N, CA, C and O atoms as a GROMACS GRO file, in nm:
protein
  552
    1MET      N    1  -9.758  -1.380   6.205
    1MET     CA    2  -9.823  -1.327   6.269
    1MET      C    3  -9.757  -1.288   6.402
    1MET      O    4  -9.736  -1.373   6.489
    2ALA      N    5  -9.727  -1.167   6.416
    2ALA     CA    6  -9.748  -1.150   6.566
    2ALA      C    7  -9.852  -1.164   6.684
    2ALA      O    8  -9.962  -1.116   6.661
    3ARG      N    9  -9.834  -1.221   6.805
    3ARG     CA   10  -9.931  -1.236   6.875
    3ARG      C   11  -9.906  -1.150   6.990
    3ARG      O   12  -9.805  -1.177   7.055
    4ILE      N   13  -9.981  -1.049   7.030
    4ILE     CA   14  -9.926  -1.031   7.151
    4ILE      C   15 -10.074  -1.034   7.289
    4ILE      O   16 -10.184  -1.049   7.236
    5GLY      N   17 -10.078  -1.026   7.397
    5GLY     CA   18 -10.134  -1.069   7.502
    5GLY      C   19 -10.137  -1.104   7.663
    5GLY      O   20 -10.029  -1.145   7.705
    6GLU      N   21 -10.214  -1.097   7.734
    6GLU     CA   22 -10.152  -1.110   7.852
    6GLU      C   23 -10.283  -1.196   7.931
    6GLU      O   24 -10.398  -1.173   7.894
    7PHE      N   25 -10.265  -1.264   8.007
    7PHE     CA   26 -10.330  -1.310   8.127
    7PHE      C   27 -10.338  -1.233   8.253
    7PHE      O   28 -10.234  -1.216   8.316
    8PHE      N   29 -10.476  -1.172   8.308
    8PHE     CA   30 -10.490  -1.083   8.372
    8PHE      C   31 -10.606  -1.098   8.497
    8PHE      O   32 -10.691  -1.184   8.476
    9LEU      N   33 -10.615  -1.030   8.611
    9LEU     CA   34 -10.733  -1.034   8.733
    9LEU      C   35 -10.783  -0.911   8.738
    9LEU      O   36 -10.720  -0.808   8.762
   10ALA      N   37 -10.847  -0.916   8.726
   10ALA     CA   38 -10.964  -0.811   8.742
   10ALA      C   39 -11.102  -0.789   8.809
   10ALA      O   40 -11.166  -0.885   8.766
   11ARG      N   41 -11.187  -0.717   8.891
   11ARG     CA   42 -11.298  -0.748   8.929
   11ARG      C   43 -11.430  -0.834   8.850
   11ARG      O   44 -11.490  -0.940   8.871
   12ASP      N   45 -11.436  -0.717   8.741
   12ASP     CA   46 -11.554  -0.788   8.649
   12ASP      C   47 -11.513  -0.778   8.513
   12ASP      O   48 -11.397  -0.761   8.476
   13ASP      N   49 -11.626  -0.790   8.432
   13ASP     CA   50 -11.615  -0.782   8.312
   13ASP      C   51 -11.594  -0.614   8.271
   13ASP      O   52 -11.543  -0.572   8.167
   14GLU      N   53 -11.638  -0.547   8.363
   14GLU     CA   54 -11.644  -0.404   8.314
   14GLU      C   55 -11.507  -0.362   8.327
   14GLU      O   56 -11.448  -0.314   8.230
   15SER      N   57 -11.444  -0.380   8.456
   15SER     CA   58 -11.316  -0.364   8.461
   15SER      C   59 -11.198  -0.390   8.352
   15SER      O   60 -11.116  -0.306   8.316
   16ALA      N   61 -11.209  -0.537   8.301
   16ALA     CA   62 -11.185  -0.594   8.197
   16ALA      C   63 -11.158  -0.553   8.088
   16ALA      O   64 -11.048  -0.578   8.038
   17LEU      N   65 -11.267  -0.469   8.014
   17LEU     CA   66 -11.256  -0.366   7.902
   17LEU      C   67 -11.146  -0.292   7.934
   17LEU      O   68 -11.060  -0.287   7.846
   18ARG      N   69 -11.130  -0.246   8.013
   18ARG     CA   70 -10.995  -0.127   8.018
   18ARG      C   71 -10.846  -0.178   7.957
   18ARG      O   72 -10.754  -0.095   7.951
   19VAL      N   73 -10.826  -0.306   7.916
   19VAL     CA   74 -10.703  -0.338   7.908
   19VAL      C   75 -10.729  -0.404   7.757
   19VAL      O   76 -10.827  -0.457   7.705
   20GLY      N   77 -10.578  -0.371   7.706
   20GLY     CA   78 -10.535  -0.388   7.579
   20GLY      C   79 -10.429  -0.400   7.468
   20GLY      O   80 -10.362  -0.493   7.514
   21PRO      N   81 -10.387  -0.376   7.385
   21PRO     CA   82 -10.291  -0.311   7.319
   21PRO      C   83 -10.247  -0.167   7.373
   21PRO      O   84 -10.330  -0.076   7.385
   22HIS      N   85 -10.115  -0.151   7.405
   22HIS     CA   86 -10.106  -0.027   7.411
   22HIS      C   87 -10.145   0.032   7.510
   22HIS      O   88 -10.100   0.147   7.512
   23ARG      N   89 -10.235   0.000   7.628
   23ARG     CA   90 -10.329   0.049   7.719
   23ARG      C   91 -10.279  -0.024   7.869
   23ARG      O   92 -10.314  -0.136   7.906
   24SER      N   93 -10.200   0.056   7.932
   24SER     CA   94 -10.137   0.067   8.058
   24SER      C   95 -10.238   0.020   8.179
   24SER      O   96 -10.353   0.064   8.186
   25HIS      N   97 -10.193  -0.060   8.260
   25HIS     CA   98 -10.326  -0.107   8.395
   25HIS      C   99 -10.244  -0.134   8.496
   25HIS      O  100 -10.126  -0.169   8.489
   26ASP      N  101 -10.314  -0.116   8.595
   26ASP     CA  102 -10.226  -0.153   8.722
   26ASP      C  103 -10.267  -0.314   8.778
   26ASP      O  104 -10.222  -0.357   8.885
   27PHE      N  105 -10.380  -0.414   8.672
   27PHE     CA  106 -10.413  -0.549   8.709
   27PHE      C  107 -10.285  -0.614   8.742
   27PHE      O  108 -10.181  -0.561   8.705
   28PRO      N  109 -10.284  -0.731   8.812
   28PRO     CA  110 -10.198  -0.854   8.824
   28PRO      C  111 -10.193  -0.907   8.675
   28PRO      O  112 -10.298  -0.941   8.622
   29ALA      N  113 -10.060  -0.915   8.598
   29ALA     CA  114 -10.054  -0.997   8.513
   29ALA      C  115  -9.967  -1.085   8.444
   29ALA      O  116  -9.853  -1.072   8.489
   30VAL      N  117  -9.972  -1.158   8.365
   30VAL     CA  118  -9.871  -1.261   8.323
   30VAL      C  119  -9.892  -1.230   8.158
   30VAL      O  120 -10.005  -1.215   8.112
   31PRO      N  121  -9.751  -1.220   8.061
   31PRO     CA  122  -9.780  -1.173   7.962
   31PRO      C  123  -9.799  -1.294   7.879
   31PRO      O  124  -9.763  -1.379   7.961
   32CYS      N  125  -9.823  -1.346   7.796
   32CYS     CA  126  -9.851  -1.444   7.700
   32CYS      C  127  -9.833  -1.436   7.528
   32CYS      O  128  -9.888  -1.508   7.444
   33ASP      N  129  -9.753  -1.342   7.510
   33ASP     CA  130  -9.667  -1.335   7.378
   33ASP      C  131  -9.677  -1.454   7.345
   33ASP      O  132  -9.679  -1.548   7.424
   34GLY      N  133  -9.691  -1.469   7.132
   34GLY     CA  134  -9.662  -1.558   7.058
   34GLY      C  135  -9.733  -1.660   7.050
   34GLY      O  136  -9.697  -1.744   6.968
   35ILE      N  137  -9.874  -1.691   7.140
   35ILE     CA  138  -9.963  -1.770   7.118
   35ILE      C  139 -10.094  -1.781   7.088
   35ILE      O  140 -10.133  -1.682   7.026
   36TYR      N  141 -10.194  -1.875   7.110
   36TYR     CA  142 -10.324  -1.859   7.095
   36TYR      C  143 -10.374  -1.883   7.226
   36TYR      O  144 -10.341  -1.996   7.261
   37PRO      N  145 -10.443  -1.820   7.318
   37PRO     CA  146 -10.441  -1.840   7.457
   37PRO      C  147 -10.606  -1.862   7.445
   37PRO      O  148 -10.662  -1.911   7.543
   38ASP      N  149 -10.651  -1.842   7.379
   38ASP     CA  150 -10.798  -1.891   7.403
   38ASP      C  151 -10.775  -2.041   7.337
   38ASP      O  152 -10.848  -2.112   7.406
   39ASP      N  153 -10.708  -2.130   7.235
   39ASP     CA  154 -10.691  -2.291   7.228
   39ASP      C  155 -10.617  -2.325   7.341
   39ASP      O  156 -10.634  -2.436   7.392
   40ALA      N  157 -10.520  -2.226   7.399
   40ALA     CA  158 -10.367  -2.324   7.516
   40ALA      C  159 -10.475  -2.318   7.612
   40ALA      O  160 -10.456  -2.405   7.698
   41VAL      N  161 -10.610  -2.235   7.640
   41VAL     CA  162 -10.684  -2.258   7.791
   41VAL      C  163 -10.758  -2.428   7.773
   41VAL      O  164 -10.770  -2.513   7.862
   42LEU      N  165 -10.791  -2.435   7.652
   42LEU     CA  166 -10.911  -2.561   7.611
   42LEU      C  167 -10.796  -2.678   7.639
   42LEU      O  168 -10.838  -2.784   7.686
   43THR      N  169 -10.703  -2.671   7.622
   43THR     CA  170 -10.532  -2.755   7.592
   43THR      C  171 -10.554  -2.792   7.769
   43THR      O  172 -10.605  -2.893   7.816
   44TRP      N  173 -10.504  -2.689   7.835
   44TRP     CA  174 -10.507  -2.656   7.978
   44TRP      C  175 -10.576  -2.745   8.015
   44TRP      O  176 -10.544  -2.859   8.048
   45GLU      N  177 -10.702  -2.680   8.011
   45GLU     CA  178 -10.849  -2.762   8.108
   45GLU      C  179 -10.847  -2.852   8.108
   45GLU      O  180 -10.841  -2.918   8.212
   46ALA      N  181 -10.855  -2.923   7.944
   46ALA     CA  182 -10.857  -3.101   7.924
   46ALA      C  183 -10.761  -3.160   8.022
   46ALA      O  184 -10.812  -3.236   8.105
   47GLN      N  185 -10.613  -3.136   8.032
   47GLN     CA  186 -10.512  -3.196   8.079
   47GLN      C  187 -10.557  -3.180   8.217
   47GLN      O  188 -10.606  -3.282   8.266
   48LEU      N  189 -10.554  -3.101   8.275
   48LEU     CA  190 -10.590  -3.062   8.400
   48LEU      C  191 -10.690  -3.135   8.504
   48LEU      O  192 -10.677  -3.197   8.610
   49THR      N  193 -10.833  -3.080   8.388
   49THR     CA  194 -10.966  -3.169   8.476
   49THR      C  195 -11.040  -3.254   8.391
   49THR      O  196 -11.158  -3.286   8.406
   50GLY      N  197 -10.946  -3.297   8.277
   50GLY     CA  198 -11.032  -3.401   8.186
   50GLY      C  199 -11.148  -3.353   8.167
   50GLY      O  200 -11.244  -3.431   8.163
   51ALA      N  201 -11.166  -3.214   8.153
   51ALA     CA  202 -11.300  -3.167   8.094
   51ALA      C  203 -11.296  -3.037   7.996
   51ALA      O  204 -11.185  -2.986   7.986
   52GLU      N  205 -11.375  -2.991   7.942
   52GLU     CA  206 -11.352  -2.868   7.838
   52GLU      C  207 -11.482  -2.767   7.890
   52GLU      O  208 -11.604  -2.784   7.886
   53SER      N  209 -11.416  -2.681   7.929
   53SER     CA  210 -11.526  -2.567   7.949
   53SER      C  211 -11.505  -2.450   7.788
   53SER      O  212 -11.407  -2.436   7.715
   54THR      N  213 -11.677  -2.366   7.781
   54THR     CA  214 -11.652  -2.273   7.735
   54THR      C  215 -11.624  -2.170   7.745
   54THR      O  216 -11.704  -2.110   7.816
   55VAL      N  217 -11.506  -2.081   7.692
   55VAL     CA  218 -11.477  -1.976   7.701
   55VAL      C  219 -11.574  -1.889   7.666
   55VAL      O  220 -11.644  -1.902   7.566
   56ARG      N  221 -11.583  -1.785   7.758
   56ARG     CA  222 -11.669  -1.646   7.754
   56ARG      C  223 -11.624  -1.565   7.773
   56ARG      O  224 -11.564  -1.522   7.872
   57ASP      N  225 -11.666  -1.492   7.591
   57ASP     CA  226 -11.613  -1.371   7.545
   57ASP      C  227 -11.644  -1.224   7.597
   57ASP      O  228 -11.759  -1.185   7.580
   58VAL      N  229 -11.546  -1.131   7.664
   58VAL     CA  230 -11.594  -1.000   7.731
   58VAL      C  231 -11.621  -0.910   7.591
   58VAL      O  232 -11.711  -0.828   7.574
   59VAL      N  233 -11.506  -0.953   7.490
   59VAL     CA  234 -11.516  -0.886   7.370
   59VAL      C  235 -11.486  -0.993   7.282
   59VAL      O  236 -11.381  -1.056   7.297
   60PRO      N  237 -11.584  -1.026   7.171
   60PRO     CA  238 -11.563  -1.104   7.067
   60PRO      C  239 -11.470  -1.086   6.963
   60PRO      O  240 -11.462  -0.982   6.898
   61MET      N  241 -11.389  -1.202   6.943
   61MET     CA  242 -11.294  -1.122   6.828
   61MET      C  243 -11.403  -1.033   6.721
   61MET      O  244 -11.521  -1.044   6.690
   62ALA      N  245 -11.300  -0.948   6.690
   62ALA     CA  246 -11.378  -0.923   6.548
   62ALA      C  247 -11.262  -0.919   6.420
   62ALA      O  248 -11.148  -0.963   6.425
   63ASN      N  249 -11.316  -0.863   6.324
   63ASN     CA  250 -11.225  -0.816   6.200
   63ASN      C  251 -11.062  -0.774   6.217
   63ASN      O  252 -10.969  -0.799   6.141
   64ASP      N  253 -11.062  -0.698   6.347
   64ASP     CA  254 -10.933  -0.638   6.420
   64ASP      C  255 -10.828  -0.739   6.468
   64ASP      O  256 -10.707  -0.729   6.450
   65GLY      N  257 -10.886  -0.832   6.526
   65GLY     CA  258 -10.792  -0.928   6.555
   65GLY      C  259 -10.781  -0.951   6.745
   65GLY      O  260 -10.723  -1.037   6.812
   66PHE      N  261 -10.856  -0.845   6.780
   66PHE     CA  262 -10.854  -0.791   6.913
   66PHE      C  263 -10.933  -0.890   7.001
   66PHE      O  264 -11.043  -0.909   6.948
   67THR      N  265 -10.919  -0.959   7.111
   67THR     CA  266 -11.055  -1.014   7.190
   67THR      C  267 -11.007  -0.991   7.380
   67THR      O  268 -10.903  -0.950   7.429
   68ILE      N  269 -11.108  -1.030   7.432
   68ILE     CA  270 -11.113  -1.052   7.578
   68ILE      C  271 -11.208  -1.185   7.647
   68ILE      O  272 -11.328  -1.205   7.631
   69PHE      N  273 -11.142  -1.239   7.701
   69PHE     CA  274 -11.189  -1.378   7.743
   69PHE      C  275 -11.176  -1.388   7.868
   69PHE      O  276 -11.072  -1.345   7.917
   70ALA      N  277 -11.322  -1.471   7.994
   70ALA     CA  278 -11.274  -1.481   8.105
   70ALA      C  279 -11.208  -1.636   8.056
   70ALA      O  280 -11.221  -1.703   7.954
   71VAL      N  281 -11.135  -1.653   8.178
   71VAL     CA  282 -11.088  -1.754   8.213
   71VAL      C  283 -11.160  -1.872   8.277
   71VAL      O  284 -11.167  -1.870   8.400
   72PRO      N  285 -11.215  -1.974   8.211
   72PRO     CA  286 -11.337  -2.103   8.263
   72PRO      C  287 -11.295  -2.073   8.403
   72PRO      O  288 -11.179  -2.037   8.425
   73GLU      N  289 -11.393  -2.087   8.512
   73GLU     CA  290 -11.365  -2.128   8.701
   73GLU      C  291 -11.270  -2.302   8.701
   73GLU      O  292 -11.159  -2.317   8.753
   74PRO      N  293 -11.320  -2.370   8.656
   74PRO     CA  294 -11.253  -2.480   8.655
   74PRO      C  295 -11.090  -2.516   8.625
   74PRO      O  296 -11.013  -2.596   8.678
   75LEU      N  297 -11.072  -2.402   8.499
   75LEU     CA  298 -10.940  -2.394   8.484
   75LEU      C  299 -10.850  -2.346   8.622
   75LEU      O  300 -10.755  -2.386   8.690
   76CYS      N  301 -10.954  -2.221   8.615
   76CYS     CA  302 -10.852  -2.100   8.750
   76CYS      C  303 -10.829  -2.257   8.880
   76CYS      O  304 -10.714  -2.286   8.912
   77MET      N  305 -10.913  -2.316   8.923
   77MET     CA  306 -10.941  -2.393   9.037
   77MET      C  307 -10.814  -2.497   9.010
   77MET      O  308 -10.728  -2.511   9.097
   78ALA      N  309 -10.804  -2.573   8.877
   78ALA     CA  310 -10.708  -2.639   8.822
   78ALA      C  311 -10.537  -2.564   8.862
   78ALA      O  312 -10.456  -2.611   8.942
   79LEU      N  313 -10.526  -2.487   8.809
   79LEU     CA  314 -10.390  -2.406   8.812
   79LEU      C  315 -10.344  -2.365   8.934
   79LEU      O  316 -10.233  -2.344   8.983
   80ALA      N  317 -10.486  -2.359   8.981
   80ALA     CA  318 -10.421  -2.289   9.148
   80ALA      C  319 -10.373  -2.367   9.219
   80ALA      O  320 -10.290  -2.346   9.307
   81ALA      N  321 -10.445  -2.509   9.173
   81ALA     CA  322 -10.429  -2.639   9.265
   81ALA      C  323 -10.284  -2.723   9.242
   81ALA      O  324 -10.222  -2.791   9.324
   82ALA      N  325 -10.253  -2.698   9.111
   82ALA     CA  326 -10.119  -2.786   9.043
   82ALA      C  327 -10.025  -2.771   9.095
   82ALA      O  328  -9.985  -2.664   9.140
   83GLU      N  329  -9.959  -2.895   9.100
   83GLU     CA  330  -9.799  -2.853   9.153
   83GLU      C  331  -9.713  -2.918   9.038
   83GLU      O  332  -9.739  -3.023   8.980
   84ARG      N  333  -9.578  -2.813   9.011
   84ARG     CA  334  -9.499  -2.836   8.953
   84ARG      C  335  -9.468  -2.927   8.832
   84ARG      O  336  -9.433  -2.900   8.717
   85ASP      N  337  -9.497  -3.059   8.902
   85ASP     CA  338  -9.496  -3.193   8.800
   85ASP      C  339  -9.646  -3.171   8.699
   85ASP      O  340  -9.655  -3.208   8.582
   86ARG      N  341  -9.737  -3.115   8.764
   86ARG     CA  342  -9.850  -3.129   8.673
   86ARG      C  343  -9.842  -3.062   8.613
   86ARG      O  344  -9.846  -3.120   8.505
   87LEU      N  345  -9.831  -2.943   8.592
   87LEU     CA  346  -9.791  -2.835   8.526
   87LEU      C  347  -9.691  -2.881   8.401
   87LEU      O  348  -9.736  -2.866   8.287
   88ARG      N  349  -9.538  -2.945   8.421
   88ARG     CA  350  -9.490  -2.977   8.328
   88ARG      C  351  -9.546  -3.058   8.185
   88ARG      O  352  -9.537  -3.039   8.064
   89ALA      N  353  -9.621  -3.177   8.295
   89ALA     CA  354  -9.708  -3.231   8.191
   89ALA      C  355  -9.818  -3.178   8.090
   89ALA      O  356  -9.854  -3.223   7.981
   90THR      N  357  -9.860  -3.060   8.168
   90THR     CA  358  -9.964  -2.997   8.096
   90THR      C  359  -9.959  -2.926   7.988
   90THR      O  360 -10.047  -2.900   7.906
   91ALA      N  361  -9.761  -2.870   8.000
   91ALA     CA  362  -9.676  -2.796   7.896
   91ALA      C  363  -9.628  -2.902   7.830
   91ALA      O  364  -9.626  -2.862   7.713
   92LEU      N  365  -9.587  -3.017   7.830
   92LEU     CA  366  -9.496  -3.104   7.737
   92LEU      C  367  -9.676  -3.146   7.665
   92LEU      O  368  -9.660  -3.164   7.544
   93VAL      N  369  -9.800  -3.161   7.695
   93VAL     CA  370  -9.869  -3.270   7.571
   93VAL      C  371  -9.908  -3.054   7.479
   93VAL      O  372  -9.909  -3.029   7.358
   94TRP      N  373  -9.927  -2.974   7.568
   94TRP     CA  374  -9.955  -2.843   7.538
   94TRP      C  375  -9.858  -2.786   7.369
   94TRP      O  376  -9.886  -2.750   7.254
   95THR      N  377  -9.755  -2.806   7.443
   95THR     CA  378  -9.670  -2.763   7.309
   95THR      C  379  -9.626  -2.858   7.209
   95THR      O  380  -9.555  -2.815   7.118
   96GLY      N  381  -9.661  -2.994   7.212
   96GLY     CA  382  -9.677  -3.059   7.131
   96GLY      C  383  -9.801  -3.008   7.026
   96GLY      O  384  -9.774  -2.982   6.909
   97ALA      N  385  -9.918  -2.998   7.073
   97ALA     CA  386 -10.020  -2.920   6.985
   97ALA      C  387 -10.053  -2.790   6.946
   97ALA      O  388 -10.137  -2.751   6.865
   98ALA      N  389  -9.949  -2.709   7.041
   98ALA     CA  390  -9.913  -2.593   6.975
   98ALA      C  391  -9.840  -2.566   6.848
   98ALA      O  392  -9.859  -2.480   6.762
   99THR      N  393  -9.768  -2.645   6.857
   99THR     CA  394  -9.676  -2.641   6.717
   99THR      C  395  -9.767  -2.659   6.582
   99THR      O  396  -9.748  -2.595   6.478
  100GLU      N  397  -9.873  -2.761   6.604
  100GLU     CA  398  -9.982  -2.727   6.479
  100GLU      C  399 -10.060  -2.638   6.478
  100GLU      O  400 -10.129  -2.618   6.378
  101LEU      N  401 -10.067  -2.571   6.576
  101LEU     CA  402 -10.162  -2.388   6.559
  101LEU      C  403 -10.069  -2.287   6.543
  101LEU      O  404 -10.099  -2.169   6.562
  102ASP      N  405  -9.932  -2.333   6.500
  102ASP     CA  406  -9.879  -2.249   6.489
  102ASP      C  407  -9.802  -2.129   6.590
  102ASP      O  408  -9.755  -2.018   6.569
  103ASP      N  409  -9.819  -2.228   6.721
  103ASP     CA  410  -9.789  -2.130   6.841
  103ASP      C  411  -9.624  -2.125   6.867
  103ASP      O  412  -9.554  -2.226   6.854
  104GLU      N  413  -9.569  -1.987   6.908
  104GLU     CA  414  -9.402  -1.978   6.929
  104GLU      C  415  -9.388  -1.979   7.060
  104GLU      O  416  -9.393  -1.879   7.132
  105ILE      N  417  -9.361  -2.160   7.115
  105ILE     CA  418  -9.350  -2.118   7.226
  105ILE      C  419  -9.290  -2.268   7.270
  105ILE      O  420  -9.340  -2.377   7.240
  106SER      N  421  -9.149  -2.239   7.362
  106SER     CA  422  -9.055  -2.350   7.384
  106SER      C  423  -9.101  -2.467   7.533
  106SER      O  424  -9.129  -2.402   7.633
  107LEU      N  425  -9.109  -2.606   7.550
  107LEU     CA  426  -9.148  -2.617   7.653
  107LEU      C  427  -9.102  -2.599   7.766
  107LEU      O  428  -9.157  -2.664   7.854
  108GLU      N  429  -8.950  -2.480   7.822
  108GLU     CA  430  -8.927  -2.430   7.894
  108GLU      C  431  -9.018  -2.302   7.933
  108GLU      O  432  -9.060  -2.280   8.047
  109ASN      N  433  -9.038  -2.229   7.830
  109ASN     CA  434  -9.157  -2.127   7.823
  109ASN      C  435  -9.268  -2.144   7.866
  109ASN      O  436  -9.331  -2.067   7.939
  110ALA      N  437  -9.314  -2.285   7.808
  110ALA     CA  438  -9.442  -2.309   7.823
  110ALA      C  439  -9.489  -2.347   8.024
  110ALA      O  440  -9.579  -2.306   8.097
  111VAL      N  441  -9.383  -2.431   8.043
  111VAL     CA  442  -9.401  -2.462   8.180
  111VAL      C  443  -9.374  -2.289   8.259
  111VAL      O  444  -9.446  -2.223   8.334
  112ASP      N  445  -9.253  -2.265   8.208
  112ASP     CA  446  -9.312  -2.112   8.314
  112ASP      C  447  -9.397  -2.022   8.287
  112ASP      O  448  -9.412  -1.936   8.374
  113LEU      N  449  -9.468  -2.012   8.180
  113LEU     CA  450  -9.587  -1.967   8.180
  113LEU      C  451  -9.706  -2.029   8.301
  113LEU      O  452  -9.778  -1.984   8.391
  114LEU      N  453  -9.678  -2.133   8.250
  114LEU     CA  454  -9.813  -2.236   8.349
  114LEU      C  455  -9.747  -2.214   8.520
  114LEU      O  456  -9.820  -2.195   8.617
  115GLN      N  457  -9.639  -2.219   8.525
  115GLN     CA  458  -9.642  -2.190   8.673
  115GLN      C  459  -9.665  -2.055   8.683
  115GLN      O  460  -9.759  -2.025   8.756
  116ARG      N  461  -9.598  -1.955   8.622
  116ARG     CA  462  -9.678  -1.805   8.678
  116ARG      C  463  -9.834  -1.834   8.706
  116ARG      O  464  -9.883  -1.837   8.819
  117LEU      N  465  -9.906  -1.856   8.582
  117LEU     CA  466 -10.034  -1.863   8.596
  117LEU      C  467 -10.094  -1.937   8.697
  117LEU      O  468 -10.214  -1.938   8.723
  118SER      N  469  -9.991  -2.009   8.762
  118SER     CA  470 -10.090  -2.068   8.857
  118SER      C  471 -10.074  -2.045   8.988
  118SER      O  472 -10.127  -2.118   9.073
  119ALA      N  473  -9.971  -1.904   9.027
  119ALA     CA  474  -9.967  -1.839   9.093
  119ALA      C  475 -10.041  -1.733   9.090
  119ALA      O  476 -10.073  -1.679   9.196
  120LEU      N  477 -10.079  -1.687   8.974
  120LEU     CA  478 -10.175  -1.547   8.961
  120LEU      C  479 -10.280  -1.603   8.974
  120LEU      O  480 -10.359  -1.514   9.006
  121ALA      N  481 -10.360  -1.742   8.966
  121ALA     CA  482 -10.473  -1.803   8.979
  121ALA      C  483 -10.488  -1.835   9.108
  121ALA      O  484 -10.609  -1.844   9.131
  122SER      N  485 -10.423  -1.858   9.204
  122SER     CA  486 -10.386  -1.892   9.353
  122SER      C  487 -10.426  -1.753   9.409
  122SER      O  488 -10.500  -1.756   9.507
  123SER      N  489 -10.388  -1.630   9.362
  123SER     CA  490 -10.390  -1.517   9.418
  123SER      C  491 -10.536  -1.464   9.403
  123SER      O  492 -10.578  -1.369   9.470
  124ARG      N  493 -10.606  -1.526   9.317
  124ARG     CA  494 -10.706  -1.433   9.237
  124ARG      C  495 -10.851  -1.424   9.367
  124ARG      O  496 -10.916  -1.321   9.384
  125VAL      N  497 -10.872  -1.540   9.434
  125VAL     CA  498 -10.910  -1.587   9.576
  125VAL      C  499 -10.918  -1.462   9.707
  125VAL      O  500 -11.020  -1.396   9.726
  126GLU      N  501 -10.826  -1.450   9.767
  126GLU     CA  502 -10.780  -1.368   9.808
  126GLU      C  503 -10.794  -1.245   9.764
  126GLU      O  504 -10.883  -1.185   9.823
  127LYS      N  505 -10.746  -1.190   9.691
  127LYS     CA  506 -10.785  -1.043   9.636
  127LYS      C  507 -10.958  -1.054   9.599
  127LYS      O  508 -11.026  -0.953   9.617
  128GLN      N  509 -11.025  -1.188   9.546
  128GLN     CA  510 -11.125  -1.144   9.499
  128GLN      C  511 -11.176  -1.114   9.324
  128GLN      O  512 -11.276  -1.062   9.277
  129LEU      N  513 -11.064  -1.169   9.267
  129LEU     CA  514 -11.081  -1.113   9.136
  129LEU      C  515 -11.114  -1.227   9.067
  129LEU      O  516 -11.131  -1.338   9.119
  130ASP      N  517 -11.126  -1.191   8.909
  130ASP     CA  518 -11.124  -1.316   8.821
  130ASP      C  519 -11.021  -1.304   8.720
  130ASP      O  520 -10.976  -1.196   8.682
  131LEU      N  521 -10.981  -1.435   8.671
  131LEU     CA  522 -10.892  -1.404   8.575
  131LEU      C  523 -10.962  -1.404   8.429
  131LEU      O  524 -11.064  -1.465   8.397
  132TYR      N  525 -10.869  -1.307   8.337
  132TYR     CA  526 -10.923  -1.302   8.242
  132TYR      C  527 -10.798  -1.291   8.136
  132TYR      O  528 -10.684  -1.267   8.176
  133CYS      N  529 -10.820  -1.306   8.027
  133CYS     CA  530 -10.708  -1.268   7.920
  133CYS      C  531 -10.765  -1.180   7.800
  133CYS      O  532 -10.884  -1.150   7.791
  134TRP      N  533 -10.670  -1.143   7.710
  134TRP     CA  534 -10.679  -1.051   7.650
  134TRP      C  535 -10.546  -1.077   7.549
  134TRP      O  536 -10.431  -1.102   7.586
  135TYR      N  537 -10.608  -1.060   7.378
  135TYR     CA  538 -10.504  -1.066   7.317
  135TYR      C  539 -10.544  -1.030   7.151
  135TYR      O  540 -10.656  -1.032   7.101
  136PHE      N  541 -10.435  -1.003   7.096
  136PHE     CA  542 -10.433  -0.926   6.966
  136PHE      C  543 -10.361  -0.984   6.887
  136PHE      O  544 -10.242  -0.989   6.918
  137ALA      N  545 -10.405  -1.054   6.752
  137ALA     CA  546 -10.411  -1.125   6.641
  137ALA      C  547 -10.412  -1.061   6.556
  137ALA      O  548 -10.531  -1.062   6.523
  138PRO      N  549 -10.322  -0.952   6.438
  138PRO     CA  550 -10.348  -0.856   6.322
  138PRO      C  551 -10.349  -0.973   6.220
  138PRO      O  552 -10.367  -0.951   6.100
   0.00000   0.00000   0.00000
């Protein structure tokens, strides 16, 4: 099953509704193809904060396989503050769990994704934006 998506920064839920497959936008973004990001954020948050928040849907997944959700604030803060070693440890746990969920990501790509998300999460405060994710899993 092909999965495409991206994490992105947007002003609010209304702005976030402008994204999706085959829709261009100018929001800062990090692609996350090949994974189930809603499951991933729960694993990342558990590893980085020791807790697990509820993912808030902006567009709930329906039969078309498309969704947009807001990344929980505790995870945003933890990603922004995480150092490289912590992100690598999180990626290691996640890739172990991801193979059971049929996610297609190597440890190196998982570390790279988390590092880019960390940078995106860091920039959101100064830009006064929120972190969202959309993905499509037909």
